Short mmCIF file of C-alpha atoms and ligand atoms in Angstrom, two decimals:
data_model
loop_
_atom_site.label_atom_id
_atom_site.label_comp_id
_atom_site.label_asym_id
_atom_site.label_seq_id
_atom_site.Cartn_x
_atom_site.Cartn_y
_atom_site.Cartn_z
CA UNK A 291 -29.35 -6.67 15.96
CA UNK A 292 -28.36 -5.76 12.41
CA UNK A 293 -25.88 -7.67 10.22
CA UNK A 294 -22.34 -6.30 9.81
CA UNK A 295 -22.86 -6.07 6.04
CA UNK A 296 -25.97 -3.87 6.41
CA UNK A 297 -24.23 -1.55 8.84
CA UNK A 298 -21.29 -1.16 6.43
CA UNK A 299 -23.62 -0.51 3.47
CA UNK A 300 -25.44 2.24 5.38
CA UNK A 301 -22.15 3.84 6.43
CA UNK A 302 -20.65 3.78 2.94
CA UNK A 303 -23.82 5.29 1.46
CA UNK A 304 -23.67 8.14 3.97
CA UNK A 305 -20.07 9.25 3.32
CA UNK A 306 -18.53 10.75 0.19
CA UNK A 307 -15.08 11.83 -1.00
CA UNK A 308 -13.70 15.07 0.41
CA UNK A 309 -12.21 17.90 -1.65
CA UNK A 310 -9.17 17.74 -3.88
CA UNK A 311 -5.70 19.26 -3.59
CA UNK A 312 -2.51 19.28 -5.60
CA UNK A 313 0.66 17.70 -4.19
CA UNK A 314 4.13 17.08 -5.53
CA UNK A 315 5.13 13.61 -6.58
CA UNK A 316 7.26 13.14 -3.47
CA UNK A 317 4.26 13.91 -1.23
CA UNK A 318 1.84 11.67 -3.08
CA UNK A 319 2.66 8.26 -1.57
CA UNK A 320 -0.43 6.71 0.05
CA UNK A 321 -2.80 9.33 -1.37
CA UNK A 322 -5.61 8.65 -3.82
CA UNK A 323 -5.66 10.08 -7.35
CA UNK A 324 -8.50 12.52 -7.90
CA UNK A 325 -8.23 12.50 -11.69
CA UNK A 326 -7.15 10.13 -14.39
CA UNK A 327 -3.60 10.52 -15.69
CA UNK A 328 -2.86 10.77 -19.39
CA UNK A 329 0.70 10.24 -20.59
CA UNK A 330 2.37 13.37 -21.95
CA UNK A 331 4.70 11.19 -23.99
CA UNK A 332 5.28 7.57 -24.88
CA UNK A 333 7.37 5.09 -22.92
CA UNK A 334 9.87 4.24 -24.19
CA UNK A 335 9.99 7.53 -26.10
CA UNK A 336 11.96 5.86 -28.93
CA UNK A 337 13.24 2.42 -29.85
CA UNK A 338 16.15 1.75 -27.51
CA UNK A 339 18.62 -0.94 -26.73
CA UNK A 340 17.85 -3.52 -24.02
CA UNK A 341 21.51 -4.61 -23.92
CA UNK A 342 25.05 -3.39 -24.12
CA UNK A 343 26.14 -4.56 -27.58
CA UNK A 344 26.15 -3.66 -31.24
CA UNK A 345 23.27 -2.17 -33.24
CA UNK A 346 23.32 -3.57 -36.75
CA UNK A 347 21.28 -4.88 -39.66
CA UNK A 348 20.09 -8.37 -38.72
CA UNK A 349 20.19 -9.61 -42.32
CA UNK A 350 23.95 -9.05 -42.44
CA UNK A 351 24.52 -11.49 -39.59
CA UNK A 352 22.75 -14.44 -41.24
CA UNK A 353 24.67 -17.65 -40.57
CA UNK A 354 27.11 -15.97 -38.14
CA UNK A 355 28.58 -18.24 -35.45
CA UNK A 356 31.65 -18.55 -33.27
CA UNK A 357 33.42 -20.48 -36.01
CA UNK A 358 32.17 -18.26 -38.83
CA UNK A 359 31.87 -14.73 -37.46
CA UNK A 360 30.70 -11.80 -39.57
CA UNK A 361 33.00 -8.76 -39.44
CA UNK A 362 31.44 -5.27 -39.40
CA UNK A 363 32.98 -1.79 -39.22
CA UNK A 364 32.22 0.03 -35.93
CA UNK A 365 30.83 3.43 -37.05
CA UNK A 366 30.72 5.12 -33.62
CA UNK A 367 29.97 4.67 -29.91
CA UNK A 368 26.50 5.45 -28.56
CA UNK A 369 26.27 5.73 -24.75
CA UNK A 370 22.90 6.09 -22.96
CA UNK A 371 21.85 9.74 -22.90
CA UNK A 372 23.29 10.70 -26.27
CA UNK A 373 21.43 11.11 -29.53
CA UNK A 374 22.29 8.76 -32.41
CA UNK A 375 24.69 10.01 -35.06
CA UNK A 376 24.63 8.86 -38.67
CA UNK A 377 22.38 6.03 -39.87
CA UNK A 378 23.83 2.56 -39.74
CA UNK A 379 25.02 1.79 -43.25
CA UNK A 380 25.81 -1.45 -45.04
CA UNK A 381 28.57 -3.44 -43.34
CA UNK A 382 28.40 -1.24 -40.25
CA UNK A 383 27.60 -1.64 -36.56
CA UNK A 384 27.24 0.95 -33.77
CA UNK A 385 28.60 0.19 -30.29
CA UNK A 386 25.47 0.83 -28.20
CA UNK A 387 24.75 0.88 -24.45
CA UNK A 388 21.57 -0.17 -22.64
CA UNK A 389 18.93 2.55 -22.92
CA UNK A 390 20.52 4.40 -25.85
CA UNK A 391 18.28 5.13 -28.86
CA UNK A 392 18.66 2.61 -31.68
CA UNK A 393 20.06 4.49 -34.71
CA UNK A 394 18.11 4.47 -37.96
CA UNK A 395 19.14 1.66 -40.24
CA UNK A 396 19.77 -0.84 -37.42
CA UNK A 397 17.05 -3.39 -36.71
CA UNK A 398 18.70 -5.53 -34.03
CA UNK A 399 21.19 -5.37 -31.17
CA UNK A 400 23.61 -8.24 -30.62
CA UNK A 401 24.71 -8.49 -27.00
CA UNK A 402 28.37 -7.72 -26.38
CA UNK A 403 29.00 -11.25 -25.06
CA UNK A 404 28.39 -12.59 -28.58
CA UNK A 405 30.91 -10.28 -30.23
CA UNK A 406 34.65 -9.77 -30.33
CA UNK A 407 36.16 -6.35 -30.91
CA UNK A 408 38.93 -6.20 -33.51
CA UNK A 409 42.03 -4.92 -31.76
CA UNK A 410 43.01 -1.75 -33.57
CA UNK A 411 41.24 -1.90 -36.87
CA UNK A 412 37.84 -0.49 -35.80
CA UNK A 413 35.94 -3.69 -36.55
CA UNK A 414 33.82 -6.11 -34.55
CA UNK A 415 33.27 -9.79 -35.12
CA UNK A 416 29.63 -10.85 -34.66
CA UNK A 417 29.50 -14.47 -33.53
CA UNK A 418 25.73 -15.10 -33.55
CA UNK A 419 22.96 -14.46 -36.07
CA UNK A 420 20.55 -11.73 -34.96
CA UNK A 421 16.76 -11.75 -35.30
CA UNK A 422 15.04 -8.58 -36.49
CA UNK A 423 13.95 -6.67 -33.35
CA UNK A 424 16.26 -8.62 -31.04
CA UNK A 425 17.16 -6.69 -27.86
CA UNK A 426 15.23 -3.63 -29.02
CA UNK A 427 12.59 -2.11 -26.72
CA UNK A 428 10.03 -0.59 -29.06
CA UNK A 429 8.85 3.01 -28.71
CA UNK A 430 5.52 3.07 -26.84
CA UNK A 431 5.56 -0.63 -25.88
CA UNK A 432 4.86 0.33 -22.24
CA UNK A 433 2.38 3.11 -23.06
CA UNK A 434 1.65 5.55 -25.86
CA UNK A 435 1.50 9.33 -25.72
CA UNK A 436 -2.05 10.37 -24.76
CA UNK A 437 -2.85 6.94 -23.29
CA UNK A 438 -4.73 6.83 -19.97
CA UNK A 439 -2.17 5.24 -17.64
CA UNK A 440 -3.81 5.70 -14.21
CA UNK A 441 -7.45 5.78 -13.16
CA UNK A 442 -9.14 8.19 -10.80
CA UNK A 443 -9.48 6.60 -7.35
CA UNK A 444 -6.15 4.74 -7.58
CA UNK A 445 -4.08 4.41 -4.42
CA UNK A 446 -0.62 5.86 -5.10
CA UNK A 447 2.05 3.26 -4.35
CA UNK A 448 5.71 3.36 -5.44
CA UNK A 449 4.73 1.79 -8.79
CA UNK A 450 2.20 4.58 -9.41
CA UNK A 451 4.89 7.13 -8.52
CA UNK A 452 7.18 5.59 -11.16
CA UNK A 453 4.30 5.79 -13.64
CA UNK A 454 3.50 9.41 -12.76
CA UNK A 455 7.15 10.40 -13.13
CA UNK A 456 7.55 8.60 -16.47
CA UNK A 457 4.27 9.94 -17.86
CA UNK A 458 5.32 13.51 -17.04
CA UNK A 459 3.15 14.35 -14.01
CA UNK A 460 5.32 16.32 -11.56
CA UNK A 461 2.34 17.41 -9.44
CA UNK A 462 -0.84 15.39 -8.93
CA UNK A 463 -4.41 16.07 -7.95
CA UNK A 464 -5.26 13.90 -4.95
CA UNK A 465 -8.12 13.76 -2.48
CA UNK A 466 -7.68 15.60 0.76
CA UNK A 467 -6.81 13.46 3.78
CA UNK A 468 -9.68 13.22 6.26
CA UNK A 469 -8.95 14.85 9.62
CA UNK A 470 -10.33 12.54 12.26
CA UNK A 471 -11.15 13.58 15.82
CA UNK A 472 -10.46 10.78 18.30
CA UNK A 473 -12.22 10.93 21.69
CA UNK A 474 -11.78 8.41 24.49
CA UNK A 475 -14.54 8.29 27.07
CA UNK A 476 -14.54 7.00 30.62
CA UNK A 477 -13.95 8.28 34.17
CA UNK A 478 -11.62 5.32 34.70
CA UNK A 479 -9.17 6.52 32.05
CA UNK A 480 -5.90 8.35 32.61
CA UNK A 481 -3.25 9.20 30.02
CA UNK A 482 -0.50 6.62 30.08
CA UNK A 483 2.68 7.36 32.03
CA UNK A 484 2.40 7.65 35.80
CA UNK A 485 0.99 4.60 37.62
CA UNK A 486 -2.81 4.85 37.42
CA UNK A 487 -4.50 5.57 40.76
CA UNK A 488 -7.15 3.34 42.36
CA UNK A 489 -9.86 2.33 39.90
CA UNK A 490 -8.02 3.95 36.99
CA UNK A 491 -6.56 2.37 33.81
CA UNK A 492 -4.42 3.79 31.00
CA UNK A 493 -6.26 5.09 27.97
CA UNK A 494 -5.29 2.61 25.24
CA UNK A 495 -8.09 3.17 22.75
CA UNK A 496 -7.11 6.78 22.14
CA UNK A 497 -3.53 6.03 21.03
CA UNK A 498 -4.61 2.85 19.18
CA UNK A 499 -7.39 4.59 17.26
CA UNK A 500 -5.08 7.50 16.39
CA UNK A 501 -2.60 4.95 15.03
CA UNK A 502 -5.31 3.18 13.03
CA UNK A 503 -6.40 6.53 11.58
CA UNK A 504 -2.80 7.37 10.64
CA UNK A 505 -2.51 3.92 9.03
CA UNK A 506 -5.44 4.87 6.77
CA UNK A 507 -3.41 7.87 5.50
CA UNK A 508 -5.83 10.09 7.41
CA UNK A 509 -4.84 12.70 10.01
CA UNK A 510 -5.68 11.88 13.66
CA UNK A 511 -6.59 14.73 15.97
CA UNK A 512 -6.40 13.36 19.51
CA UNK A 513 -8.96 15.14 21.70
CA UNK A 514 -8.00 13.14 24.77
CA UNK A 515 -10.33 11.81 27.42
CA UNK A 516 -13.93 12.86 28.04
CA UNK A 517 -15.45 12.22 31.46
CA UNK A 518 -18.65 10.20 31.74
CA UNK A 519 -20.82 13.31 31.96
CA UNK A 520 -23.12 14.86 29.40
CA UNK A 521 -21.27 18.20 29.73
CA UNK A 522 -17.81 16.75 29.14
CA UNK A 523 -18.97 14.68 26.17
CA UNK A 524 -20.83 17.65 24.71
CA UNK A 525 -17.71 19.79 24.94
CA UNK A 526 -15.47 17.20 23.24
CA UNK A 527 -17.99 16.30 20.55
CA UNK A 528 -18.55 19.98 19.77
CA UNK A 529 -14.80 20.54 19.45
CA UNK A 530 -14.62 17.45 17.26
CA UNK A 531 -16.89 18.99 14.65
CA UNK A 532 -13.95 21.02 13.33
CA UNK A 533 -12.71 17.72 11.84
CA UNK A 534 -14.04 15.72 8.87
CA UNK A 535 -14.94 12.66 10.93
CA UNK A 536 -15.44 11.83 14.61
CA UNK A 537 -14.45 8.57 16.28
CA UNK A 538 -15.16 8.00 19.95
CA UNK A 539 -14.78 4.87 22.01
CA UNK A 540 -16.68 3.68 25.05
CA UNK A 541 -19.94 4.81 26.59
CA UNK A 542 -22.21 3.35 23.92
CA UNK A 543 -23.60 0.35 25.75
CA UNK A 544 -26.27 0.17 28.43
CA UNK A 545 -24.30 1.20 31.52
CA UNK A 546 -25.59 3.94 33.82
CA UNK A 547 -22.86 6.30 32.61
CA UNK A 548 -23.03 5.53 28.89
CA UNK A 549 -24.02 9.00 27.69
CA UNK A 550 -22.30 9.02 24.28
CA UNK A 551 -25.53 8.00 22.59
CA UNK A 552 -27.51 10.79 24.25
CA UNK A 553 -25.01 13.48 23.35
CA UNK A 554 -24.54 12.24 19.79
CA UNK A 555 -28.31 12.26 19.40
CA UNK A 556 -28.52 15.79 20.77
CA UNK A 557 -25.87 17.03 18.29
CA UNK A 558 -26.62 14.82 15.32
CA UNK A 559 -29.43 14.96 12.87
CA UNK A 560 -29.61 11.32 11.83
CA UNK A 561 -27.94 9.15 14.43
CA UNK A 562 -28.52 5.42 14.44
CA UNK A 563 -27.69 3.17 17.35
CA UNK A 564 -27.07 -0.33 16.40
CA UNK A 565 -26.52 -3.56 18.04
CA UNK A 566 -24.40 -4.99 15.26
CA UNK A 567 -24.44 -8.77 15.09
CA UNK A 568 -20.70 -9.14 15.56
CA UNK A 569 -18.29 -10.40 18.19
CA UNK A 570 -16.28 -8.69 19.43
CA UNK A 571 -18.00 -5.35 19.18
CA UNK A 572 -21.79 -5.35 19.42
CA UNK A 573 -22.74 -1.73 20.30
CA UNK A 574 -22.10 0.88 17.61
CA UNK A 575 -23.43 4.39 17.14
CA UNK A 576 -23.24 5.97 13.71
CA UNK A 577 -24.64 9.12 12.20
CA UNK A 578 -23.99 12.44 10.56
CA UNK A 579 -23.26 15.50 12.71
CA UNK A 580 -23.24 18.65 10.60
CA UNK A 581 -22.68 16.51 7.50
CA UNK A 582 -19.75 14.69 9.08
CA UNK A 583 -19.75 11.01 9.97
CA UNK A 584 -19.53 10.22 13.68
CA UNK A 585 -18.73 6.75 14.99
CA UNK A 586 -19.34 5.73 18.58
CA UNK A 587 -17.21 2.60 18.88
CA UNK A 588 -17.42 0.16 21.78
CA UNK A 589 -15.05 0.65 24.70
CA UNK A 590 -13.37 -2.71 25.02
CA UNK A 591 -9.95 -2.34 23.39
CA UNK A 592 -10.24 -5.24 20.95
CA UNK A 593 -13.86 -4.39 20.11
CA UNK A 594 -12.92 -0.84 19.22
CA UNK A 595 -10.09 -1.98 16.95
CA UNK A 596 -12.17 -4.66 15.22
CA UNK A 597 -15.09 -2.24 14.77
CA UNK A 598 -12.66 0.33 13.36
CA UNK A 599 -11.46 -2.21 10.79
CA UNK A 600 -14.98 -3.20 9.78
CA UNK A 601 -16.57 0.25 9.59
CA UNK A 602 -14.27 3.24 10.08
CA UNK A 603 -11.44 2.20 7.73
CA UNK A 604 -13.74 1.64 4.73
CA UNK A 605 -15.48 4.97 5.44
CA UNK A 606 -12.16 6.86 5.67
CA UNK A 607 -10.98 5.23 2.46
CA UNK A 608 -14.13 6.29 0.66
CA UNK A 609 -13.74 9.82 2.05
CA UNK A 610 -10.16 9.80 0.76
CA UNK A 611 -11.48 8.94 -2.71
CA UNK A 612 -10.41 5.28 -2.91
CA UNK A 613 -12.20 3.25 -5.58
CA UNK A 614 -11.56 0.07 -3.56
CA UNK A 615 -12.63 0.32 0.07
CA UNK A 616 -14.24 -3.00 0.89
CA UNK A 617 -12.08 -5.50 2.68
CA UNK A 618 -11.02 -8.60 0.75
CA UNK A 619 -11.53 -12.00 2.39
CA UNK A 620 -8.95 -14.70 1.71
CA UNK A 621 -9.44 -18.45 1.94
CA UNK A 622 -7.27 -20.38 4.35
CA UNK A 623 -7.15 -23.84 5.87
CA UNK A 624 -7.92 -23.98 9.56
CA UNK A 625 -5.32 -25.69 11.75
CA UNK A 626 -7.59 -26.14 14.80
CA UNK A 627 -11.32 -26.36 15.56
CA UNK A 628 -13.25 -23.19 16.34
CA UNK A 629 -16.49 -23.16 18.37
CA UNK A 630 -18.79 -20.15 18.30
CA UNK A 631 -22.39 -19.45 19.22
CA UNK A 632 -24.68 -18.64 16.29
CA UNK A 633 -26.31 -15.20 16.07
CA UNK A 634 -23.29 -12.93 15.62
CA UNK A 635 -20.52 -12.79 13.03
CA UNK A 636 -17.37 -13.75 14.94
CA UNK A 637 -13.97 -12.25 14.21
CA UNK A 638 -11.42 -14.62 15.70
CA UNK A 639 -7.93 -13.26 16.19
CA UNK A 640 -5.55 -15.59 14.40
CA UNK A 641 -2.13 -16.12 12.90
CA UNK A 642 -2.24 -16.41 9.12
CA UNK A 643 0.71 -18.21 7.61
CA UNK A 644 1.56 -20.25 4.55
CA UNK A 645 2.59 -23.90 4.21
CA UNK A 646 3.12 -26.20 1.21
CA UNK A 647 -0.66 -26.32 0.58
CA UNK A 648 -1.29 -22.58 0.76
CA UNK A 649 -2.63 -20.24 3.42
CA UNK A 650 -3.39 -21.61 6.87
CA UNK A 651 -5.03 -19.92 9.81
CA UNK A 652 -4.39 -20.73 13.46
CA UNK A 653 -6.90 -19.30 15.94
CA UNK A 654 -5.32 -17.85 19.07
CA UNK A 655 -6.30 -18.63 22.64
CA UNK A 656 -7.84 -15.93 24.86
CA UNK A 657 -10.39 -14.20 22.64
CA UNK A 658 -11.77 -11.90 25.36
CA UNK A 659 -12.46 -8.40 24.04
CA UNK A 660 -10.08 -6.89 26.61
CA UNK A 661 -7.18 -9.17 25.61
CA UNK A 662 -4.79 -6.77 23.90
CA UNK A 663 -2.05 -9.42 24.04
CA UNK A 664 -4.02 -11.61 21.62
CA UNK A 665 -4.45 -8.67 19.25
CA UNK A 666 -0.68 -8.17 19.42
CA UNK A 667 -0.04 -11.79 18.40
CA UNK A 668 -2.68 -11.77 15.65
CA UNK A 669 -2.05 -10.80 12.03
CA UNK A 670 -5.53 -11.73 10.77
CA UNK A 671 -9.15 -12.28 11.75
CA UNK A 672 -10.92 -15.53 10.94
CA UNK A 673 -14.52 -14.77 9.99
CA UNK A 674 -17.21 -17.11 11.28
CA UNK A 675 -20.56 -16.23 9.67
CA UNK A 676 -23.39 -15.23 12.00
CA UNK A 677 -25.36 -18.41 11.27
CA UNK A 678 -22.37 -20.69 11.90
CA UNK A 679 -21.30 -22.62 14.97
CA UNK A 680 -17.64 -22.58 14.12
CA UNK A 681 -15.46 -24.80 11.98
CA UNK A 682 -13.57 -28.05 12.14
CA UNK A 683 -9.85 -28.28 11.70
CA UNK A 684 -8.86 -28.49 7.97
CA UNK A 685 -11.99 -26.68 6.83
CA UNK A 686 -11.46 -23.75 4.47
CA UNK A 687 -12.44 -20.49 6.15
CA UNK A 688 -12.57 -16.80 5.30
CA UNK A 689 -9.74 -14.69 6.72
CA UNK A 690 -9.18 -10.94 6.79
CA UNK A 691 -5.49 -10.00 7.08
CA UNK A 692 -4.98 -7.11 9.52
CA UNK A 693 -1.89 -5.51 8.06
CA UNK A 694 1.24 -6.05 5.99
CA UNK A 695 2.95 -8.09 8.75
CA UNK A 696 1.49 -11.19 7.03
CA UNK A 697 3.91 -10.58 4.16
CA UNK A 698 6.99 -11.49 6.15
CA UNK A 699 8.15 -14.77 7.61
CA UNK A 700 8.97 -14.39 11.31
CA UNK A 701 12.66 -15.06 11.89
CA UNK A 702 13.65 -17.71 14.37
CA UNK A 703 14.93 -15.72 17.39
CA UNK A 704 17.76 -18.27 17.74
CA UNK A 705 19.14 -17.62 14.28
P1 AMP B 262 -17.68 1.07 28.11
O1 AMP B 262 -18.32 0.66 26.84
O2 AMP B 262 -17.43 2.52 28.19
O3 AMP B 262 -18.42 0.55 29.28
O4 AMP B 262 -16.24 0.37 28.13
C1 AMP B 262 -16.11 -1.04 28.09
C2 AMP B 262 -14.79 -1.48 28.64
O5 AMP B 262 -13.75 -0.90 27.86
C3 AMP B 262 -14.52 -1.03 30.06
O6 AMP B 262 -13.82 -2.06 30.74
C4 AMP B 262 -13.64 0.18 29.89
O7 AMP B 262 -12.83 0.42 31.01
C5 AMP B 262 -12.84 -0.19 28.69
N1 AMP B 262 -12.42 1.00 27.98
C6 AMP B 262 -13.24 1.97 27.51
N2 AMP B 262 -12.53 2.94 26.92
C7 AMP B 262 -11.24 2.58 27.02
C8 AMP B 262 -10.01 3.19 26.60
N3 AMP B 262 -10.00 4.36 25.95
N4 AMP B 262 -8.86 2.55 26.84
C9 AMP B 262 -8.87 1.35 27.49
N5 AMP B 262 -9.98 0.75 27.90
C10 AMP B 262 -11.16 1.34 27.69
MG1 MG B 263 -17.15 3.79 29.73
#
């Protein structure tokens, strides 16, 4: 058996980023930047007002208060979107709106709440002393023209889209999305829908793996079910080579009909067949077929999903150009004991939540690798190292969140 970490290292060394394409800003969410982004202009482009108020010379408001206001002449109005008129002269103020450029001559903005407009005489009473620079957002304080604002390999989230838009990038170079062939193997499998006949079960790995692929911002290509024959597997795996990556499930252990290994070996130049020291999930085939990574995942539904998370997701992220593709482990306090046998790294389905002391992890009952219901209830995996025998309640353990469902507090169904 080989350690999970060694298997992942070998896989990540074998795969590399795919080609690059150009997409519009609106299509770029979830993609990975294939080049660094340099700002075409500064942000803010000019000094501008952070408040609705009056732009003025701070020195002229020295000592101003409610009881002793300073009266200034209002030179003109300056809404957002218009260019400043004349410079602000002595004894003058400009009525300015949030986001409007600060006119030359002014060095502060007093918020409107601290002023009182003279009724008809075109004056304003300033009722607070202003500091130089007060309520002014300086040109370039966010970033300067020519500054590198985004790195190559960055995942594009809404914040990156705001940055791209502000920095003047209307189209972006991103890595191509990997197309991933998904093959389910097993004579017992039927597509879900009609009641399965005797000895048959619905194919759940196919739809689940396609969904996992889509969740990696990759493109699933569902090739359906292969029978447990060399011919059927050969046909599907040959068809799969039109994609950038192949993921199959089932048929990789030591059963009489587990031919995936044989066919992968026949088609692939450098296949490896591992017994990975993990639970769930021991058997795993990996190799390159025509320069494309092929994963033979175990058949048990939970094993295939856990193996996908450990090996396929990081590989797809690297192929999609991501600079960060190794899973982060969080620390959480265990709410119940866990017992495991040493020898394999255990991934225990769990509920990760947060109490007044921080993160806490509750292991779920029914950890069998066919128990989809436990996977449904889980939002994280507790990691028990291969040399461990489990943990006691209140110990601090490593936890891998499964998805963004950990971000939200479940609502009480009664409320
Ligand atoms: P195998 O490794 O092919 O022997 O499969 C191990 C277990 O996983 C068996 O109980 C299979 O019936 C089950 N299994 C394999 N593939 C699938 C699938 N696509 N959907 C649901 N269960 C599966
Ligand atoms: Mg099978």
